[in-house]
């Protein structure tokens, strides 16, 4: 039996019958999210943000004697963390744009798993499934759009950070 944050017993409703969400349903939602993202990644041309990040990423060099790691670029007003991930994907994929997009799709899926785990930990698996479906269909996280790169990279870690804070505060892990 699940106890809410206020202490009263609230789940499962109906006197103890099983109300959990099957893992296969979660896997189906994640597979559908992956399919939609791959469809858009293959079909859409480069956007302005992608072009800017890719150009800056191609200037990054970690070789001896040619170390070049920009911390600011006047061409983009966004943080360069996304550019660093783009540079890593560019290095792994040999400049293939699809490989770069697939790295951000993987980050997006890590974020979706985090949404589900956070929802299941704080609320219930049914609430977590609804949150997962809503996040999987969010237009900013589905299409390779001007905000996709930033959204995928930033949102992928946010649920995990919130979960860590929640666990630290509820289990007494926090230290003064």
Short mmCIF file of C-alpha atoms in Angstrom, two decimals:
data_model
loop_
_atom_site.label_atom_id
_atom_site.label_comp_id
_atom_site.label_asym_id
_atom_site.label_seq_id
_atom_site.Cartn_x
_atom_site.Cartn_y
_atom_site.Cartn_z
CA UNK A 1 0.00 0.00 0.00
CA UNK A 2 1.34 3.41 -0.96
CA UNK A 3 1.41 6.29 1.49
CA UNK A 4 1.16 9.82 0.17
CA UNK A 5 3.41 12.66 1.24
CA UNK A 6 0.83 13.70 3.85
CA UNK A 7 0.87 10.27 5.46
CA UNK A 8 -2.62 8.99 4.69
CA UNK A 9 -3.04 5.88 2.64
CA UNK A 10 -4.21 6.78 -0.86
CA UNK A 11 -3.11 4.03 -3.25
CA UNK A 12 -4.08 1.58 -4.50
CA UNK A 13 -7.75 2.51 -4.66
CA UNK A 14 -10.38 -0.18 -4.34
CA UNK A 15 -9.13 -1.84 -1.19
CA UNK A 16 -5.76 -3.15 -2.31
CA UNK A 17 -6.33 -4.40 -5.84
CA UNK A 18 -3.39 -4.10 -8.19
CA UNK A 19 -3.42 -0.87 -10.23
CA UNK A 20 0.16 -0.72 -11.49
CA UNK A 21 1.10 -0.03 -15.08
CA UNK A 22 2.78 -2.87 -16.91
CA UNK A 23 6.33 -2.29 -18.05
CA UNK A 24 5.38 -3.39 -21.56
CA UNK A 25 3.05 -0.39 -21.85
CA UNK A 26 5.89 1.94 -20.85
CA UNK A 27 8.18 0.27 -23.39
CA UNK A 28 5.49 0.71 -26.09
CA UNK A 29 5.21 4.44 -25.33
CA UNK A 30 9.01 4.80 -25.44
CA UNK A 31 9.15 2.84 -28.73
CA UNK A 32 6.47 5.08 -30.23
CA UNK A 33 8.37 8.17 -29.04
CA UNK A 34 11.55 6.80 -30.61
CA UNK A 35 9.75 6.09 -33.89
CA UNK A 36 8.32 9.59 -34.13
CA UNK A 37 11.68 11.17 -33.34
CA UNK A 38 13.53 9.03 -35.88
CA UNK A 39 10.91 9.87 -38.53
CA UNK A 40 11.44 13.59 -37.98
CA UNK A 41 15.22 13.24 -37.72
CA UNK A 42 15.42 11.56 -41.11
CA UNK A 43 12.90 13.76 -42.88
CA UNK A 44 13.62 17.32 -41.81
CA UNK A 45 16.38 19.58 -43.18
CA UNK A 46 18.88 21.35 -40.95
CA UNK A 47 17.46 24.23 -38.95
CA UNK A 48 19.21 27.49 -38.19
CA UNK A 49 20.16 26.47 -34.64
CA UNK A 50 21.50 23.12 -35.81
CA UNK A 51 23.61 24.82 -38.46
CA UNK A 52 25.03 27.30 -35.92
CA UNK A 53 25.83 24.61 -33.35
CA UNK A 54 27.35 22.33 -35.99
CA UNK A 55 29.55 25.12 -37.36
CA UNK A 56 30.80 26.02 -33.88
CA UNK A 57 31.24 22.32 -33.01
CA UNK A 58 33.40 21.77 -36.07
CA UNK A 59 35.81 24.43 -34.78
CA UNK A 60 36.31 22.55 -31.49
CA UNK A 61 39.58 20.66 -31.33
CA UNK A 62 41.03 18.66 -28.45
CA UNK A 63 44.25 17.64 -30.21
CA UNK A 64 47.66 18.39 -28.73
CA UNK A 65 48.84 21.78 -29.89
CA UNK A 66 45.45 22.64 -31.45
CA UNK A 67 43.31 22.83 -28.31
CA UNK A 68 40.29 24.97 -29.11
CA UNK A 69 37.28 24.87 -26.80
CA UNK A 70 35.15 28.02 -27.05
CA UNK A 71 33.24 29.09 -23.97
CA UNK A 72 31.17 31.74 -25.75
CA UNK A 73 30.15 32.39 -29.31
CA UNK A 74 28.63 35.61 -30.63
CA UNK A 75 26.78 33.55 -33.25
CA UNK A 76 24.45 31.98 -30.73
CA UNK A 77 22.93 33.36 -27.58
CA UNK A 78 22.55 29.88 -26.13
CA UNK A 79 24.78 27.92 -23.80
CA UNK A 80 27.49 25.95 -25.52
CA UNK A 81 26.80 22.72 -23.63
CA UNK A 82 24.63 21.69 -26.56
CA UNK A 83 27.51 22.56 -28.88
CA UNK A 84 29.86 20.34 -26.90
CA UNK A 85 27.44 17.41 -27.23
CA UNK A 86 27.15 18.20 -30.94
CA UNK A 87 30.95 18.18 -31.22
CA UNK A 88 31.14 14.78 -29.52
CA UNK A 89 28.43 13.38 -31.81
CA UNK A 90 30.15 14.96 -34.81
CA UNK A 91 33.42 13.27 -33.84
CA UNK A 92 31.72 9.88 -33.30
CA UNK A 93 29.63 10.10 -36.46
CA UNK A 94 32.26 11.57 -38.74
CA UNK A 95 30.14 14.62 -39.55
CA UNK A 96 26.94 12.71 -40.32
CA UNK A 97 23.96 14.86 -39.32
CA UNK A 98 21.80 11.80 -38.60
CA UNK A 99 24.29 10.54 -36.02
CA UNK A 100 24.22 13.95 -34.35
CA UNK A 101 20.43 13.92 -34.29
CA UNK A 102 20.37 10.36 -32.94
CA UNK A 103 22.56 11.43 -30.00
CA UNK A 104 19.99 14.08 -29.12
CA UNK A 105 17.18 11.57 -29.61
CA UNK A 106 18.95 9.29 -27.12
CA UNK A 107 19.18 12.21 -24.67
CA UNK A 108 15.48 12.85 -25.17
CA UNK A 109 14.66 9.21 -24.40
CA UNK A 110 16.80 9.35 -21.25
CA UNK A 111 14.67 12.31 -20.21
CA UNK A 112 11.45 10.43 -20.93
CA UNK A 113 12.57 7.54 -18.74
CA UNK A 114 13.37 10.11 -16.05
CA UNK A 115 9.87 11.56 -16.33
CA UNK A 116 8.38 8.11 -15.77
CA UNK A 117 10.67 7.23 -12.85
CA UNK A 118 10.03 10.60 -11.20
CA UNK A 119 6.26 10.27 -11.61
CA UNK A 120 6.22 6.72 -10.30
CA UNK A 121 8.39 7.64 -7.31
CA UNK A 122 6.50 10.74 -6.26
CA UNK A 123 2.96 9.79 -7.29
CA UNK A 124 1.96 6.48 -8.84
CA UNK A 125 2.69 4.48 -11.97
CA UNK A 126 -0.55 5.60 -13.64
CA UNK A 127 0.34 9.25 -13.10
CA UNK A 128 3.84 8.47 -14.35
CA UNK A 129 2.42 6.91 -17.52
CA UNK A 130 0.29 9.99 -18.21
CA UNK A 131 3.34 12.21 -17.68
CA UNK A 132 5.38 9.98 -19.98
CA UNK A 133 2.76 10.15 -22.73
CA UNK A 134 2.48 13.94 -22.45
CA UNK A 135 6.26 14.37 -22.52
CA UNK A 136 6.59 11.91 -25.42
CA UNK A 137 4.13 13.97 -27.46
CA UNK A 138 5.42 17.42 -26.51
CA UNK A 139 6.05 19.27 -29.76
CA UNK A 140 9.33 20.74 -28.55
CA UNK A 141 10.72 17.30 -27.77
CA UNK A 142 9.36 15.46 -30.82
CA UNK A 143 10.43 17.35 -33.91
CA UNK A 144 13.89 18.46 -34.87
CA UNK A 145 12.82 22.06 -34.41
CA UNK A 146 14.68 25.27 -33.53
CA UNK A 147 14.30 24.44 -29.84
CA UNK A 148 14.79 20.67 -30.15
CA UNK A 149 18.52 20.57 -29.48
CA UNK A 150 18.30 22.72 -26.39
CA UNK A 151 15.15 21.02 -25.13
CA UNK A 152 16.50 17.50 -25.56
CA UNK A 153 19.79 18.26 -23.89
CA UNK A 154 18.38 20.27 -21.01
CA UNK A 155 15.16 18.39 -20.36
CA UNK A 156 16.87 15.01 -20.43
CA UNK A 157 18.65 15.73 -17.15
CA UNK A 158 15.96 17.77 -15.39
CA UNK A 159 13.74 14.88 -14.20
CA UNK A 160 16.78 13.04 -12.85
CA UNK A 161 17.91 16.14 -10.94
CA UNK A 162 14.43 16.62 -9.47
CA UNK A 163 14.33 12.93 -8.50
CA UNK A 164 17.70 13.24 -6.76
CA UNK A 165 16.50 16.30 -4.82
CA UNK A 166 13.26 14.51 -3.89
CA UNK A 167 15.09 11.43 -2.64
CA UNK A 168 17.60 13.50 -0.69
CA UNK A 169 14.88 15.46 1.07
CA UNK A 170 12.56 12.53 1.80
CA UNK A 171 15.15 9.95 2.82
CA UNK A 172 17.33 12.20 4.92
CA UNK A 173 20.34 12.04 2.62
CA UNK A 174 20.78 15.80 2.61
CA UNK A 175 23.65 17.17 4.67
CA UNK A 176 23.76 20.70 6.07
#
